[in-house]
Coordinates of C-alpha atoms in Angstrom, one line a residue:
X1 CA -25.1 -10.4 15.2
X2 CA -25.6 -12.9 12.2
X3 CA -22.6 -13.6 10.0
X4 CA -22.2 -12.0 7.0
X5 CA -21.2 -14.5 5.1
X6 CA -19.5 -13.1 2.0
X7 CA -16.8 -11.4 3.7
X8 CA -16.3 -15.1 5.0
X9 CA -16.1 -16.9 1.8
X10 CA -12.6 -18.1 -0.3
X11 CA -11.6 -15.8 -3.2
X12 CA -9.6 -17.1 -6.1
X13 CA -6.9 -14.4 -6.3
X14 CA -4.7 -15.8 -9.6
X15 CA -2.9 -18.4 -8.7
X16 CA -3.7 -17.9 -4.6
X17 CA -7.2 -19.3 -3.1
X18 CA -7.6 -16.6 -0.1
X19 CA -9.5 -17.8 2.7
X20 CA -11.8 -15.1 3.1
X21 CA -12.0 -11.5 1.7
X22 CA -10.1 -9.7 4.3
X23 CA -7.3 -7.8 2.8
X24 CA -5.3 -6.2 5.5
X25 CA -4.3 -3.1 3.8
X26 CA -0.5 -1.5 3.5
X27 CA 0.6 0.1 7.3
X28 CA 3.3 2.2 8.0
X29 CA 4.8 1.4 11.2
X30 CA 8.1 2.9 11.4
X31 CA 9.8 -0.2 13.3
X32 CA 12.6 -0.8 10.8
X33 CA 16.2 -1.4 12.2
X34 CA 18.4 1.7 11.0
X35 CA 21.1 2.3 9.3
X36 CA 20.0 -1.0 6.7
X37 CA 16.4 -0.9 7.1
X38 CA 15.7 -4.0 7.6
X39 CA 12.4 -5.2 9.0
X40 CA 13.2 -5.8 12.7
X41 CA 13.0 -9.1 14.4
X42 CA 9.1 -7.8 16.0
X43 CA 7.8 -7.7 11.8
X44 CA 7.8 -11.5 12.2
X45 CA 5.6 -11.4 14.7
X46 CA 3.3 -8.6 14.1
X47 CA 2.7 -9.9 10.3
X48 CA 2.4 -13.9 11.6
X49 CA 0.0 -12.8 14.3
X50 CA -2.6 -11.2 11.6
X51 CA -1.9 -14.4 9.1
X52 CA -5.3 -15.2 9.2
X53 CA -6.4 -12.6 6.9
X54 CA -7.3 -13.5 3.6
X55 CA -4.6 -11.1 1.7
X56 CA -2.0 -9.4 3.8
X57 CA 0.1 -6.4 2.6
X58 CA 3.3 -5.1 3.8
X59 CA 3.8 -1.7 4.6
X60 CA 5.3 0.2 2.2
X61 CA 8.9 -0.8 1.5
X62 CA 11.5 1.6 -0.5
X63 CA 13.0 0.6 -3.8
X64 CA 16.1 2.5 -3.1
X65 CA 17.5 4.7 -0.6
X66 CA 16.1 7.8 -2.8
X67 CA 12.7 6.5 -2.6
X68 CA 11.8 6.2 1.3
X69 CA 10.5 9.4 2.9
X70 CA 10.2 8.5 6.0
X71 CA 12.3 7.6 9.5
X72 CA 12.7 3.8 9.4
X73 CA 10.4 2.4 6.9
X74 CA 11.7 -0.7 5.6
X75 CA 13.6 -1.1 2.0
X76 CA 13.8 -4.3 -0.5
X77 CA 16.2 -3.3 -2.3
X78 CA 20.0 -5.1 -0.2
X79 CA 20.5 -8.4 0.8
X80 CA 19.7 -7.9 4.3
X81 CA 16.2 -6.7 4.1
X82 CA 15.7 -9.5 1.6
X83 CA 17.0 -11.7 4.8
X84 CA 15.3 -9.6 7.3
X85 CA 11.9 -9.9 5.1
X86 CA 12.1 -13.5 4.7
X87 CA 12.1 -14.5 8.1
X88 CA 8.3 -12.5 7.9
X89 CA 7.2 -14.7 4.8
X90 CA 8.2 -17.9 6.3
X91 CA 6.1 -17.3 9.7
X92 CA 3.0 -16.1 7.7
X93 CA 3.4 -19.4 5.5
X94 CA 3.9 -21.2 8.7
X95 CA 0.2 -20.2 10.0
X96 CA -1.0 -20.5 6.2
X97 CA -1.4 -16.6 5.2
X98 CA -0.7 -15.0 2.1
X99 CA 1.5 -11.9 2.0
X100 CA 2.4 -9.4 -0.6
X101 CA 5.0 -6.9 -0.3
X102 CA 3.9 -2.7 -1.3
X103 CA 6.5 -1.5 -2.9
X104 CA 7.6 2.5 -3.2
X105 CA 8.9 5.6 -4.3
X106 CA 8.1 8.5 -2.2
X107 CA 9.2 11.0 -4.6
X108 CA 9.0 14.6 -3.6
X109 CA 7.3 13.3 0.2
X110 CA 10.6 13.2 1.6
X111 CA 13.5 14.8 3.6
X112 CA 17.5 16.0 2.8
X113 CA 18.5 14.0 5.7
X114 CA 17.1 10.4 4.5
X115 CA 18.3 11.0 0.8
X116 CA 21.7 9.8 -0.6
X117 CA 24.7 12.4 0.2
X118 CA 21.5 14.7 1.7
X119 CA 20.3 15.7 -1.5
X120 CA 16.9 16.9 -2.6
X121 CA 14.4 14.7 -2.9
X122 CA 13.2 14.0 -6.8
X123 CA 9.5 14.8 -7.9
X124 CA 8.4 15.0 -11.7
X125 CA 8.4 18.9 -11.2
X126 CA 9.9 20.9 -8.6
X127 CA 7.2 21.9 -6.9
X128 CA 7.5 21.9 -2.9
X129 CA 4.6 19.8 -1.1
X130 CA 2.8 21.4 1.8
X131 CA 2.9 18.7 4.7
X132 CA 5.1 17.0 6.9
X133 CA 7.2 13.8 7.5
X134 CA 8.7 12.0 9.6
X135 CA 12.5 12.0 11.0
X136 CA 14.4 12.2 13.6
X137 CA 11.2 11.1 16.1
X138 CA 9.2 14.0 15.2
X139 CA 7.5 15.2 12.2
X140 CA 9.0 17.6 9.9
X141 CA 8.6 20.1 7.0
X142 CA 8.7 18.1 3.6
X143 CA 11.9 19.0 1.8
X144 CA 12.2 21.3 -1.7
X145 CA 12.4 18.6 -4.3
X146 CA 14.0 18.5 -7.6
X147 CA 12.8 17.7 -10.9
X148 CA 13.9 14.2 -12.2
X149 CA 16.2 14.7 -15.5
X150 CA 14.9 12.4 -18.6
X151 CA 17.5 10.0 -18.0
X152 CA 17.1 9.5 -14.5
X153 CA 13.7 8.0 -15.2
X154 CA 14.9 4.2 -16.4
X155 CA 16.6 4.2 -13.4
X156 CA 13.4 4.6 -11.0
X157 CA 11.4 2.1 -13.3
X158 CA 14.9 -0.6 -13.1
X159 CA 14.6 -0.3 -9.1
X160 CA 10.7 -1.2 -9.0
X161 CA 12.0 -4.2 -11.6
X162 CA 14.9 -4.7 -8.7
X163 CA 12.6 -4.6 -6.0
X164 CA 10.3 -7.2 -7.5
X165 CA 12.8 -9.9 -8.0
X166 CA 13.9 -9.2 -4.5
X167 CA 10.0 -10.0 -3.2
X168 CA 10.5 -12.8 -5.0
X169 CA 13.7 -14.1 -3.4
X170 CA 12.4 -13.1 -0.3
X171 CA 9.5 -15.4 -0.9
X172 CA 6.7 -13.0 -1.2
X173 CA 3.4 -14.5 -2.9
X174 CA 3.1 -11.0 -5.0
X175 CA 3.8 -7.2 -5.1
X176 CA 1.6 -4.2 -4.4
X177 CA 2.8 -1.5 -6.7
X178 CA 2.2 1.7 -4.9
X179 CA 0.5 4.2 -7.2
X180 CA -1.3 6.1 -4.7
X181 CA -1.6 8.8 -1.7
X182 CA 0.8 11.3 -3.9
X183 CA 3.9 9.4 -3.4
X184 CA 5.9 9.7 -7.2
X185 CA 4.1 7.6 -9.7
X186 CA 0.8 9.4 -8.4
X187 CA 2.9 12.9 -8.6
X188 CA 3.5 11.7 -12.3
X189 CA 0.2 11.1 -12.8
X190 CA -1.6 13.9 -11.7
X191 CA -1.5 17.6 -13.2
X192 CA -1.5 19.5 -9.5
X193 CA 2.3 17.9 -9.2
X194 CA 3.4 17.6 -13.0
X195 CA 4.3 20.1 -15.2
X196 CA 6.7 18.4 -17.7
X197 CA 6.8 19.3 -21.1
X198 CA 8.3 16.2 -22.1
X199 CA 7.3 12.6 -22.8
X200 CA 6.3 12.1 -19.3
X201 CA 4.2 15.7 -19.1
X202 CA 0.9 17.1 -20.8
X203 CA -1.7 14.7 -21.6
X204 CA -3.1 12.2 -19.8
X205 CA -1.2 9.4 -22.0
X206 CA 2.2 10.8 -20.9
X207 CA 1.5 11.7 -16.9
X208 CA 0.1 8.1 -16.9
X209 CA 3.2 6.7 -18.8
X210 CA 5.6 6.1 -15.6
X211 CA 3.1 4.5 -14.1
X212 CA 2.1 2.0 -16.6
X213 CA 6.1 1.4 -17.3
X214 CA 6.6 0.6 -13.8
X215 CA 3.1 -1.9 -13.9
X216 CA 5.0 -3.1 -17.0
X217 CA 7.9 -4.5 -15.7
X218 CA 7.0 -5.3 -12.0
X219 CA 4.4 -8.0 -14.0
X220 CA 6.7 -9.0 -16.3
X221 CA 9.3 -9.8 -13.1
X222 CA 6.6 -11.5 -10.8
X223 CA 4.2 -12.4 -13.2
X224 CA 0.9 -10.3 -13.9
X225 CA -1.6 -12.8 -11.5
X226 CA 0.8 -12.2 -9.0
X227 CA 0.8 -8.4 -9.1
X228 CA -1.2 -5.3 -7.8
X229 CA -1.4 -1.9 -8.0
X230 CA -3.1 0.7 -5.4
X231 CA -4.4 4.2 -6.7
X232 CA -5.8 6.6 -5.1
X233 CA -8.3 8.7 -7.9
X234 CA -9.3 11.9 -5.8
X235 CA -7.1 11.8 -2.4
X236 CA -5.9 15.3 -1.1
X237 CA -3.2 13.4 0.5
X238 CA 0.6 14.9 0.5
X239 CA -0.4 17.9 -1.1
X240 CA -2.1 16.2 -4.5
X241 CA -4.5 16.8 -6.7
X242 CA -5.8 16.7 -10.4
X243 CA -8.2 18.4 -12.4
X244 CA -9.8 15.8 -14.0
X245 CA -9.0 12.6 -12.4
X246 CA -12.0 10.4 -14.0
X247 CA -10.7 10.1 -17.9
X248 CA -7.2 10.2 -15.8
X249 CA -7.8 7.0 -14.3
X250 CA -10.0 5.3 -16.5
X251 CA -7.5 5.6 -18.8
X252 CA -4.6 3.9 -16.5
X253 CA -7.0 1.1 -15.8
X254 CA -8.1 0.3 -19.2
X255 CA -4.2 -0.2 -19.4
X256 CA -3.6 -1.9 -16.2
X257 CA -6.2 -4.2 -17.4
X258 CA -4.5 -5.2 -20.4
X259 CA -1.5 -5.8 -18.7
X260 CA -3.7 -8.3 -16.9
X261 CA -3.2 -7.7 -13.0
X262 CA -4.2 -9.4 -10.5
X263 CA -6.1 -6.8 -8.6
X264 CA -6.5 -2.8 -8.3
X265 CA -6.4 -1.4 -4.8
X266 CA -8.7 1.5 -4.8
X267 CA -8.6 4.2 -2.2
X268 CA -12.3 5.9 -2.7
X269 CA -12.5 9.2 -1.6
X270 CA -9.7 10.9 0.8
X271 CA -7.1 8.5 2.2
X272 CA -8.3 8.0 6.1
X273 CA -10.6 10.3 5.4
X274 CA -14.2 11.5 3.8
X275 CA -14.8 9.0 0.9
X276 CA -17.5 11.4 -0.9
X277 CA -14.3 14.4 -0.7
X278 CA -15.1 14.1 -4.3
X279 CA -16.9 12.6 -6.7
X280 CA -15.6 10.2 -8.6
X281 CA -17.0 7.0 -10.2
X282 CA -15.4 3.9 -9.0
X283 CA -18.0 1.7 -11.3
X284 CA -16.6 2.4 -14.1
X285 CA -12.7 1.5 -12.4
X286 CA -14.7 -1.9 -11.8
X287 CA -16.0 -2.4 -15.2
X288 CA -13.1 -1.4 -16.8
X289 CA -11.0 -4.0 -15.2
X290 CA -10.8 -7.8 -15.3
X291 CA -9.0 -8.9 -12.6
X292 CA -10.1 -8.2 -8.2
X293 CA -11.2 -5.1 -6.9
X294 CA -10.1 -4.1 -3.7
X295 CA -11.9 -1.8 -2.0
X296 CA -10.8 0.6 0.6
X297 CA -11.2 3.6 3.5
X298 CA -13.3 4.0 5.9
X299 CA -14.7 0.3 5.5
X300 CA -17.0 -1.8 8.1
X301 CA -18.6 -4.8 8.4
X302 CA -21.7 -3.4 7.2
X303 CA -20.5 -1.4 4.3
X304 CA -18.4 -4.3 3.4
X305 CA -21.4 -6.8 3.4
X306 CA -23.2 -4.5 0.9
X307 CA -20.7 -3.4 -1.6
X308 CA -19.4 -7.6 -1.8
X309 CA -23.5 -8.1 -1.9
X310 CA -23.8 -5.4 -4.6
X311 CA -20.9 -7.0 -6.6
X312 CA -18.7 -3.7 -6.6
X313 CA -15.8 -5.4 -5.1
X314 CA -14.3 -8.6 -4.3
X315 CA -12.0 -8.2 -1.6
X316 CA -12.0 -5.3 1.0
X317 CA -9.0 -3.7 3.1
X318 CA -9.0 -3.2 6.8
X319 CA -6.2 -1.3 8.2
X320 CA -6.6 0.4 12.1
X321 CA -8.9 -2.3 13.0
X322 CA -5.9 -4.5 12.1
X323 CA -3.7 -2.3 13.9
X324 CA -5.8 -3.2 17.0
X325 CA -7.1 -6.4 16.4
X326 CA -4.3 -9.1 15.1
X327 CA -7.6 -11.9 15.0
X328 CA -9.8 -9.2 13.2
X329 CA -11.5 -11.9 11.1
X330 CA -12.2 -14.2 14.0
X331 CA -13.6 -11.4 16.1
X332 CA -15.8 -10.1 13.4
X333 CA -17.1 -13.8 12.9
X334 CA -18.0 -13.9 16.0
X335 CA -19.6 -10.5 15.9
X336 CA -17.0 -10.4 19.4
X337 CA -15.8 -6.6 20.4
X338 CA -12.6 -5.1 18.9
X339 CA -9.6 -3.8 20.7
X340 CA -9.0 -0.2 20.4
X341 CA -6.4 1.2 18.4
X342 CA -3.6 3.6 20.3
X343 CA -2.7 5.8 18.1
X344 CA 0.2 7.2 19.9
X345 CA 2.2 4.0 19.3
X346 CA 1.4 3.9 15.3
X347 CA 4.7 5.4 14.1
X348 CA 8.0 4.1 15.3
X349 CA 8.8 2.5 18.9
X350 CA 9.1 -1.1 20.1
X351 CA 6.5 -3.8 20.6
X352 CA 4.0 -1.4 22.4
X353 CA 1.2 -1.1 20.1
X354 CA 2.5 -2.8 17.7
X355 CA 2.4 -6.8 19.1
X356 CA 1.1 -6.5 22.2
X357 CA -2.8 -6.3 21.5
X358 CA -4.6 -9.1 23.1
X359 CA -6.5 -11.5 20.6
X360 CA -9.8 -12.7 21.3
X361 CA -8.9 -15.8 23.5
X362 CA -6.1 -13.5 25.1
X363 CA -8.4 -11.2 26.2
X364 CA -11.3 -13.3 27.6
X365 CA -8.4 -15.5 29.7
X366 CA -7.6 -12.0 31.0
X367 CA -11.0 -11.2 32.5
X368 CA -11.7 -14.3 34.0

């Protein structure tokens, strides 16, 4: 197999020279310690074991107690998961990888029994989401949601700010704002989940407006080369959807532009899915904006060698194949086989499927 060598080569990310263009995209694992949700003591070793990767990204971690959705998905937003999240930075800087923390807000994609005093979860209309999440070990209707008040809004857009300087302290080398997969600044954004007549409902300026508030002051706290955003134009996922998401989201990347991040995270097509689902044209998303493109879904060596050859994107995001594979770039190098992923052991559990897959060296020791 000959190397393709762009995948391979440094990337100057603002103020961060990645090694390669590997991006190991966001991963919900379920492994936090309850009731705190911290990260558990195995996220220091699952995270330093895939350190070689040019960019790594956390899963995604609530801003609040309101904002996680799921069974034991880890928070930034108390002192012990900044503790608890600082041991994980200081063993990828150890091996000499770079690590960004995704930061949330589930919104409606949530349950009564994670929410504070089991309340309803909050969405930017009370619409209901057809799905299911997870708590309590199994997977579960999505709860009836409520619709945020006006003046509950600062208050989502303070914990991202919150959240941000906790990254910081916990000695994250930049944030991943999580726009995407209809979690709530993607409900905002889309007219299938917002129906507001106010100043965050209607046009395409005003769904956007959370959004861009929330880029706003998470680059204003971490500083705009050190911050990303993910969106996710034309993904079904968690019951979303939007009439006419290409002026949508050229519009909210001609603004994230000016704000001058450090990279958009693009999800093209369904998330884990069919990437023609829709169309939708990314090359404008790419001329539109300054800073890195990261491409994701569904992405291979080969595909990856082309779009990098083709100049539509910079860096790309792996995420089963990291799952599976904590040496991903070194087996791809080699053009060596990959580990396959189990997905029975994706969401919650111990260090089954989570640090146990062999790397490369591991595995050929094994067979001999």
């Amino acid at each position: 197999m000959s190397t393709p060598t762009k995948l391979f080569e440094p990337f100057r990310l603002g103020p961060i020279t990645l090694p390669n263009r590997f991006v190991m995209a966001p991963l919900t694992r379920n492994r936090a310690v309850p009731p705190g949700m911290v990260p558990s003591p195995l996220a220091i070793e699952y995270y330093g074991q895939r350190a070689s990767a040019g960019l790594l990204i956390t899963e995604a971690s609530q801003v609040s107690q309101q904002g996680q959705g799921y069974q034991d998905t880890p928070g930034i937003y108390s002192k012990e998961q900044v503790a608890g999240w600082r041991k994980v930075t200081d063993r990828v800087h150890e091996r000499e990888g770079h690590i960004f923390i995704q930061i949330w807000h589930v919104g409606r994609i949530s349950h009564t029994s994670l929410q504070p005093g089991g309340g309803a979860p909050v969405a930017p209309s009370a619409i209901r989401a057809k799905g299911k999440t997870f708590v309590n070990g199994t997977f579960t209707d999505i709860s009836e949601p409520r619709s945020l008040a006006l003046e509950e809004i600062p208050g989502i857009i303070e914990d991202f700010k919150r959240g941000t300087a906790n990254a910081l302290a916990a000695g994250f080398d930049g944030v991943e704002i999580h726009g995407a997969n209809g979690y709530l600044l993607d409900q905002f954004a889309k007219d299938g989940t917002n129906k507001r007549t106010d100043a965050y409902g209607g046009s395409i300026e005003k769904r956007a407006r959370l959004m861009l508030e929330v880029a706003k002051v998470v680059a204003a706290e971490a500083g705009a080369d050190r911050t990303g955003i993910r969106i996710s134009p034309v993904t079904p996922a968690n019951d979303v959807s939007d009439s006419n998401p290409q002026p949508l989201f050229d519009y909210i990347v001609d603004h994230l532009g000016a704000l001058k991040l450090a990279y958009i995270h693009v999800i093209e097509g369904a998330t884990g899915g069919p990437r023609d689902i829709a169309p939708f044209d990314y090359g404008s998303l790419r001329k539109r904006f300054k800073g890195a493109y990261v491409a994701n879904n569904g992405y291979d060596v080969e595909l990856a060698t082309k779009v990098l050859a083709a100049g539509a994107a910079d860096l790309i995001a792996f995420g089963k194949p990291f799952i599976a594979n904590p040496d991903l770039v070194e087996r791809l190098r080699q053009g060596a086989p990959l580990n396959e992923w189990d997905k029975a052991t994706f969401y919650g559990g111990g260090a089954k499927g989570y640090t146990d897959y062999p790397s490369l060296s591991e595995a050929l020791d094994a067979a001999q």
